CSV table of C-alpha atoms in Angstrom, one decimal:
chain,number,residue,atom,x,y,z
A,882,MET,CA,152.4,-55.5,0.2
A,883,ASP,CA,150.0,-58.1,-1.5
A,884,ALA,CA,152.3,-60.3,-2.8
A,885,GLY,CA,150.2,-61.4,-5.9
A,886,ASP,CA,150.2,-57.4,-6.9
A,887,ARG,CA,152.9,-56.6,-9.6
A,888,PRO,CA,155.6,-54.2,-7.7
A,889,ALA,CA,154.5,-50.6,-7.4
A,890,ARG,CA,157.4,-48.2,-6.7
A,891,LEU,CA,159.9,-50.2,-4.3
A,892,THR,CA,162.7,-48.7,-2.4
A,893,VAL,CA,165.2,-51.4,-3.1
A,894,GLY,CA,169.0,-52.0,-0.5
A,895,VAL,CA,171.5,-53.5,-2.2
A,896,LEU,CA,173.6,-55.5,-0.1
A,897,GLY,CA,176.7,-56.0,-1.7
A,898,ALA,CA,177.3,-53.6,-4.3
A,899,GLY,CA,180.1,-54.7,-6.4
A,900,LYS,CA,179.9,-55.1,-9.7
A,901,VAL,CA,176.4,-57.0,-10.0
A,902,GLY,CA,174.7,-55.7,-7.4
A,903,SER,CA,175.5,-52.1,-8.8
A,904,ALA,CA,174.0,-52.5,-11.4
A,905,LEU,CA,171.3,-54.6,-11.0
A,906,GLY,CA,170.6,-51.8,-8.5
A,907,ALA,CA,170.8,-49.4,-11.4
A,908,ALA,CA,168.2,-51.2,-13.7
A,909,LEU,CA,166.0,-51.0,-11.0
A,910,SER,CA,166.2,-47.3,-10.7
A,911,GLN,CA,166.1,-47.0,-14.8
A,912,ALA,CA,162.7,-49.5,-14.4
A,913,GLY,CA,161.3,-46.2,-11.4
A,914,HIS,CA,162.3,-47.9,-7.8
A,915,ARG,CA,164.3,-45.9,-5.5
A,916,ILE,CA,167.7,-47.3,-4.2
A,917,VAL,CA,167.8,-46.2,-0.6
A,918,ALA,CA,170.7,-48.4,0.8
A,919,ALA,CA,174.1,-50.3,-0.7
A,920,SER,CA,176.8,-52.3,2.1
A,921,GLY,CA,179.6,-52.9,0.8
A,922,VAL,CA,183.0,-54.0,1.5
A,923,SER,CA,185.9,-52.8,-1.2
A,924,GLU,CA,186.5,-49.1,-2.2
A,925,ASN,CA,185.2,-50.4,-5.9
A,926,SER,CA,181.4,-51.1,-3.4
A,927,ARG,CA,181.8,-47.8,-2.7
A,928,ARG,CA,182.2,-45.9,-6.0
A,929,TRP,CA,180.5,-47.9,-8.0
A,930,ALA,CA,177.1,-47.2,-4.2
A,931,ALA,CA,178.1,-44.0,-5.5
A,932,ASP,CA,178.1,-43.7,-9.2
A,933,ARG,CA,175.6,-45.7,-10.6
A,934,LEU,CA,173.4,-46.2,-6.6
A,935,GLY,CA,173.8,-42.4,-6.0
A,936,VAL,CA,174.0,-43.4,-2.3
A,937,PRO,CA,176.8,-44.1,-0.1
A,938,LEU,CA,177.8,-46.4,1.9
A,939,ALA,CA,175.9,-48.3,4.9
A,940,ARG,CA,175.6,-51.4,7.4
A,941,PRO,CA,173.9,-54.5,6.5
A,942,ASP,CA,170.8,-53.7,9.0
A,943,GLU,CA,169.7,-49.6,7.9
A,944,VAL,CA,170.3,-50.6,4.0
A,945,VAL,CA,167.4,-53.5,4.7
A,946,SER,CA,166.2,-51.3,8.1
A,947,ALA,CA,165.6,-48.6,4.4
A,948,ALA,CA,164.1,-50.3,1.9
A,949,GLN,CA,160.9,-52.2,0.8
A,950,LEU,CA,162.9,-55.2,-1.6
A,951,ILE,CA,166.5,-56.1,-0.5
A,952,LEU,CA,169.0,-57.5,-3.5
A,953,LEU,CA,171.5,-60.0,-1.9
A,954,THR,CA,174.4,-59.9,-4.5
A,955,VAL,CA,176.9,-61.0,-2.2
A,956,PRO,CA,179.0,-64.5,-3.5
A,957,ASP,CA,177.9,-67.8,-3.5
A,958,ASP,CA,179.4,-68.7,-0.4
A,959,ALA,CA,178.7,-65.6,1.5
A,960,LEU,CA,175.3,-65.9,1.4
A,961,PRO,CA,174.2,-68.5,4.0
A,962,ASP,CA,175.9,-66.3,6.7
A,963,LEU,CA,174.5,-63.3,5.7
A,964,VAL,CA,171.2,-64.3,5.4
A,965,ASN,CA,171.5,-66.3,9.1
A,966,GLY,CA,173.0,-63.6,10.2
A,967,LEU,CA,169.4,-60.9,8.9
A,968,ALA,CA,167.3,-63.4,10.8
A,969,THR,CA,168.8,-63.6,13.7
A,970,THR,CA,170.3,-60.0,14.8
A,971,GLY,CA,166.9,-59.6,14.8
A,972,ALA,CA,166.9,-57.4,11.5
A,973,ASP,CA,163.1,-55.9,9.8
A,974,LEU,CA,162.4,-58.3,7.2
A,975,LYS,CA,158.4,-59.1,8.1
A,976,GLY,CA,156.5,-57.9,4.8
A,977,LYS,CA,160.1,-57.6,2.9
A,978,LEU,CA,160.9,-58.5,-0.5
A,979,LEU,CA,164.7,-60.2,-0.5
A,980,ALA,CA,165.8,-61.9,-3.3
A,981,HIS,CA,169.6,-63.2,-4.2
A,982,THR,CA,171.4,-63.0,-7.6
A,983,SER,CA,173.2,-66.7,-7.1
A,984,GLY,CA,172.0,-68.9,-10.0
A,985,ALA,CA,173.1,-72.7,-7.6
A,986,TYR,CA,171.0,-71.8,-4.3
A,987,GLY,CA,167.4,-72.0,-4.8
A,988,LEU,CA,165.1,-70.9,-2.1
A,989,SER,CA,166.2,-72.4,0.8
A,990,VAL,CA,168.8,-71.0,1.5
A,991,LEU,CA,166.6,-67.6,2.5
A,992,GLU,CA,165.1,-70.1,4.5
A,993,PRO,CA,165.9,-69.1,7.9
A,994,ALA,CA,164.6,-65.0,6.5
A,995,ALA,CA,161.0,-66.4,5.2
A,996,GLU,CA,161.0,-68.0,8.9
A,997,VAL,CA,161.2,-64.3,10.1
A,998,GLY,CA,158.3,-63.3,7.4
A,999,ALA,CA,161.1,-62.3,4.3
A,1000,LEU,CA,159.2,-63.8,0.8
A,1001,PRO,CA,162.1,-64.6,-0.8
A,1002,LEU,CA,163.1,-65.1,-4.0
A,1003,ALA,CA,166.0,-66.0,-6.4
A,1004,LEU,CA,166.4,-63.9,-9.6
A,1005,HIS,CA,169.8,-64.7,-11.3
A,1006,PRO,CA,170.9,-62.9,-14.4
A,1007,VAL,CA,172.6,-65.0,-17.5
A,1008,MET,CA,175.2,-62.8,-18.1
A,1009,THR,CA,179.2,-61.7,-17.0
A,1010,PHE,CA,179.9,-58.7,-15.1
A,1011,THR,CA,183.0,-57.2,-14.7
A,1012,GLY,CA,182.9,-54.2,-13.0
A,1013,ARG,CA,183.4,-51.5,-16.5
A,1014,ASP,CA,180.7,-49.0,-17.6
A,1015,ASP,CA,179.1,-51.2,-19.9
A,1016,ASP,CA,177.5,-53.4,-17.4
A,1017,LEU,CA,174.3,-52.0,-17.3
A,1018,ASN,CA,173.7,-52.5,-21.1
A,1019,LYS,CA,174.6,-56.0,-21.1
A,1020,LEU,CA,171.5,-56.7,-19.1
A,1021,THR,CA,168.6,-55.9,-21.5
A,1022,GLY,CA,167.6,-58.6,-24.1
A,1023,ILE,CA,169.3,-61.3,-21.3
A,1024,SER,CA,167.8,-64.5,-19.1
A,1025,TYR,CA,167.5,-64.0,-15.6
A,1026,GLY,CA,167.2,-68.2,-14.1
A,1027,VAL,CA,163.4,-67.4,-12.2
A,1028,THR,CA,162.5,-69.5,-8.3
A,1029,ALA,CA,160.1,-67.9,-6.0
A,1030,PRO,CA,156.7,-69.4,-4.2
A,1031,ASP,CA,154.6,-70.2,-6.3
A,1032,VAL,CA,152.9,-66.5,-4.3
A,1033,LEU,CA,155.0,-64.3,-5.6
A,1034,ARG,CA,156.6,-65.5,-9.1
A,1035,PRO,CA,153.8,-63.1,-10.0
A,1036,ILE,CA,156.5,-60.5,-8.6
A,1037,ALA,CA,159.6,-61.9,-9.3
A,1038,GLU,CA,158.9,-62.0,-13.1
A,1039,ALA,CA,157.2,-58.7,-13.3
A,1040,LEU,CA,161.6,-57.1,-11.3
A,1041,VAL,CA,162.9,-59.3,-14.0
A,1042,ILE,CA,160.8,-58.2,-16.6
A,1043,GLU,CA,161.4,-54.5,-15.0
A,1044,MET,CA,165.3,-54.4,-15.2
A,1045,GLY,CA,164.5,-55.4,-19.9
A,1046,GLY,CA,165.3,-59.0,-18.9
A,1047,GLU,CA,163.3,-62.5,-20.5
A,1048,PRO,CA,162.2,-64.7,-17.6
A,1049,VAL,CA,163.5,-68.5,-17.0
A,1050,TRP,CA,161.3,-70.4,-14.6
A,1051,ILE,CA,164.1,-73.1,-12.7
A,1052,ALA,CA,163.3,-75.8,-10.4
A,1053,ASP,CA,164.2,-75.0,-6.7
A,1054,ALA,CA,165.9,-78.0,-7.0
A,1055,ASP,CA,167.2,-77.8,-10.3
A,1056,ARG,CA,169.0,-75.1,-9.3
A,1057,PRO,CA,173.0,-76.5,-9.2
A,1058,LEU,CA,172.2,-78.2,-12.0
A,1059,TYR,CA,171.4,-74.9,-14.1
A,1060,HIS,CA,173.8,-73.2,-12.5
A,1061,ALA,CA,176.4,-76.1,-13.3
A,1062,ALA,CA,175.4,-75.7,-17.8
A,1063,LEU,CA,175.8,-71.6,-17.0
A,1064,ALA,CA,179.3,-72.3,-15.7
A,1065,GLY,CA,180.9,-74.6,-17.6
A,1066,ALA,CA,180.1,-72.9,-21.2
A,1067,ALA,CA,180.1,-69.3,-20.0
A,1068,ASN,CA,183.4,-69.5,-16.9
A,1069,HIS,CA,185.4,-73.3,-19.8
A,1070,MET,CA,185.4,-71.3,-22.3
A,1071,VAL,CA,187.2,-68.7,-21.2
A,1072,THR,CA,189.5,-70.8,-20.0
A,1073,LEU,CA,190.3,-72.9,-22.9
A,1074,ILE,CA,190.2,-69.1,-25.2
A,1075,ALA,CA,193.2,-68.4,-22.8
A,1076,GLU,CA,194.6,-71.6,-23.0
A,1077,SER,CA,194.7,-71.9,-26.6
A,1078,SER,CA,195.9,-67.2,-27.3
A,1079,ASP,CA,198.6,-68.8,-25.0
A,1080,LEU,CA,199.2,-72.0,-26.9
A,1081,LEU,CA,199.6,-69.3,-30.0
A,1082,ARG,CA,201.5,-66.7,-28.6
A,1083,GLY,CA,204.1,-69.0,-27.9
A,1084,ILE,CA,204.6,-70.4,-31.4
A,1085,GLY,CA,205.0,-66.4,-32.3
A,1086,VAL,CA,201.8,-66.1,-33.3
A,1087,GLU,CA,200.9,-62.1,-32.6
A,1088,HIS,CA,196.9,-61.7,-32.8
A,1089,PRO,CA,195.1,-64.7,-31.4
A,1090,GLY,CA,192.9,-62.9,-31.4
A,1091,ARG,CA,192.3,-62.0,-34.5
A,1092,MET,CA,193.2,-65.1,-35.7
A,1093,LEU,CA,190.6,-67.1,-32.9
A,1094,GLY,CA,187.8,-64.7,-33.3
A,1095,PRO,CA,186.4,-65.3,-37.0
A,1096,LEU,CA,186.8,-69.3,-35.0
A,1097,LEU,CA,185.5,-68.7,-32.8
A,1098,GLY,CA,182.0,-66.9,-33.0
A,1099,ALA,CA,181.7,-69.0,-36.4
A,1100,ALA,CA,181.2,-72.4,-33.9
A,1101,LEU,CA,179.2,-69.9,-31.5
A,1102,ASP,CA,176.6,-69.1,-34.0
A,1103,ASN,CA,176.8,-73.0,-35.0
A,1104,VAL,CA,175.9,-75.0,-32.2
A,1105,LEU,CA,173.3,-72.4,-31.2
A,1106,ARG,CA,171.9,-72.7,-34.5
A,1107,LEU,CA,172.4,-76.2,-34.6
A,1108,GLY,CA,173.3,-77.9,-32.0
A,1109,ILE,CA,175.4,-81.1,-32.2
A,1110,ALA,CA,174.7,-80.8,-35.8
A,1111,GLY,CA,177.0,-77.8,-35.7
A,1112,LEU,CA,180.5,-79.6,-34.3
A,1113,THR,CA,183.3,-79.4,-36.8
A,1114,GLY,CA,186.7,-80.8,-36.8
A,1115,PRO,CA,188.6,-83.8,-36.2
A,1116,VAL,CA,186.8,-85.4,-33.4
A,1117,VAL,CA,183.4,-85.9,-36.3
A,1118,ARG,CA,185.4,-86.6,-38.8
A,1119,GLY,CA,186.9,-90.1,-37.5
A,1120,ASP,CA,190.1,-88.0,-37.9
A,1121,ALA,CA,191.9,-90.9,-35.3
A,1122,GLY,CA,195.4,-89.5,-36.6
A,1123,THR,CA,195.1,-86.3,-36.6
A,1124,VAL,CA,193.9,-86.0,-33.2
A,1125,ARG,CA,196.9,-88.0,-31.4
A,1126,LYS,CA,199.1,-85.4,-33.6
A,1127,HIS,CA,197.1,-83.5,-31.2
A,1128,VAL,CA,197.5,-85.3,-27.5
A,1129,ASP,CA,201.7,-86.0,-28.7
A,1130,ALA,CA,202.3,-82.1,-29.5
A,1131,LEU,CA,199.9,-81.2,-25.9
A,1132,ILE,CA,202.3,-83.2,-24.7
A,1133,LEU,CA,205.6,-81.7,-25.0
A,1134,ALA,CA,204.1,-77.8,-25.0
A,1135,ALA,CA,200.9,-77.6,-22.3
A,1136,PRO,CA,201.5,-81.1,-20.3
A,1137,GLU,CA,198.4,-79.5,-18.0
A,1138,ALA,CA,196.0,-78.7,-21.2
A,1139,ALA,CA,196.3,-82.5,-22.7
A,1140,ASP,CA,194.8,-83.8,-20.1
A,1141,ALA,CA,191.6,-81.5,-21.0
A,1142,TYR,CA,192.3,-82.2,-24.5
A,1143,ILE,CA,191.7,-85.1,-23.6
A,1144,ALA,CA,188.8,-85.1,-21.6
A,1145,LEU,CA,186.7,-83.2,-24.3
A,1146,ALA,CA,187.8,-85.3,-27.3
A,1147,ARG,CA,186.6,-88.2,-24.8
A,1148,LEU,CA,183.0,-85.6,-24.3
A,1149,THR,CA,182.7,-85.0,-28.7
A,1150,ALA,CA,183.3,-87.9,-29.6
A,1151,ASP,CA,181.2,-89.9,-27.0
A,1152,ARG,CA,178.1,-86.8,-27.8
A,1153,ALA,CA,178.7,-87.5,-32.5
A,1154,LEU,CA,178.4,-90.8,-32.1
A,1155,ALA,CA,175.1,-91.0,-29.5
A,1156,ALA,CA,174.0,-88.1,-32.4
A,1157,GLY,CA,175.2,-90.3,-35.6
A,1158,LEU,CA,177.7,-88.2,-36.6
A,1159,LEU,CA,180.2,-90.6,-35.9
A,1160,LYS,CA,180.8,-94.3,-36.7
A,1161,PRO,CA,182.0,-97.0,-33.6
A,1162,GLU,CA,185.1,-98.0,-36.4
A,1163,GLU,CA,185.4,-94.4,-36.7
A,1164,ALA,CA,184.9,-93.8,-32.6
A,1165,GLU,CA,187.1,-96.8,-31.3
A,1166,ARG,CA,190.2,-95.9,-33.4
A,1167,LEU,CA,190.4,-92.0,-31.7
A,1168,LEU,CA,189.3,-93.6,-28.1
A,1169,ASP,CA,192.8,-95.7,-28.8
A,1170,ALA,CA,194.7,-92.3,-29.9
A,1171,LEU,CA,193.4,-90.5,-27.0
A,1172,GLY,CA,194.9,-93.6,-25.2
A,1173,GLY,CA,191.6,-96.6,-24.7
A,1174,ASN,CA,188.4,-97.0,-24.7
A,1175,ILE,CA,186.0,-94.8,-21.7
A,1176,TRP,CA,182.5,-96.3,-23.3
A,1177,THR,CA,181.1,-100.1,-22.4
C-alpha cells in the first residue's frame, strides 16, 4: 500500500468488537470498506459483531491475517499487551494499517507493531458510546483526535472523513492532556449531574431531570459560545454567604459531595478572578467561605 494515497476500499478487521469497535466498523462498512473479521470475548461482542458488522467472532490472528486495516478497539489498559502480543507472536502486520481508538495513547503504544512493518494510526472518536442502536448515528459530525506519522496523515484524515467525522490533529506528546480535557468535561459532568439529581430526589423532587434539563442546556450553550464569560451563579456574583450555606448543607446531606463542591468552587473563583469577572475582595470572601485561601 502506498502510504501517500487516499485509502481505497479496504478489508477491515476489528480487534475488540465492543461498543466502539462495532460502531466504527459499521461506519467504515457504510463508507464502502468491507468488514472481514472481528474478535471479542463477551456475549455483547458476539451480538454486535453479528448485527453491526455481519461477521462471526474469530481469533485475533485470524482477524489480522484477513484485513488490510485493523481497528484496535479494546480498553486502554489492554492496548499495550494486545499490541505486544501481535508483534511478538508473528502476526501478519507488514504493510497493514493498525489504528487504535484510545484518547490517552499516541503512537508509542503501537511501536512494537510498527517495528515489524505495521502502519500506525491513532484515531480517537470524541463521543460516548452506550451500545444502543443510536451509536452509529452519533458519529456524524463528531471530532476525532488524530495522530499519525506525517506520511500516513492523509490516510488517517480520509478514514475519519469517510466515517462522517472531522479530523483534528493532536501532537503525539499532547495525547494525555487532550484526553484529560475530554474526560474531565464529559465523565465528571455525568457524575455531577447524577449527584445533583440524587440530592434533588432526596428532598422530594420527583423528576430531577425535568428541573435540571433546561438549566443545564442553557449553561452548556453559554460556555460553548462564551467561554468563562458565560458563567453565572453565586461564585461569579461573589455571594459568599450563599456559597457557605451550600457547603454547610452538603456537609450534612452528602459530605463526599461537599469536598467536590469546594474544589470546583475554588477553581471557578480562580478562573472568574483571572477573567476579571470577580473582584479580588469578593474572591477573598469566597475563599474564606470555602475554608481558606489557596492563592499566594
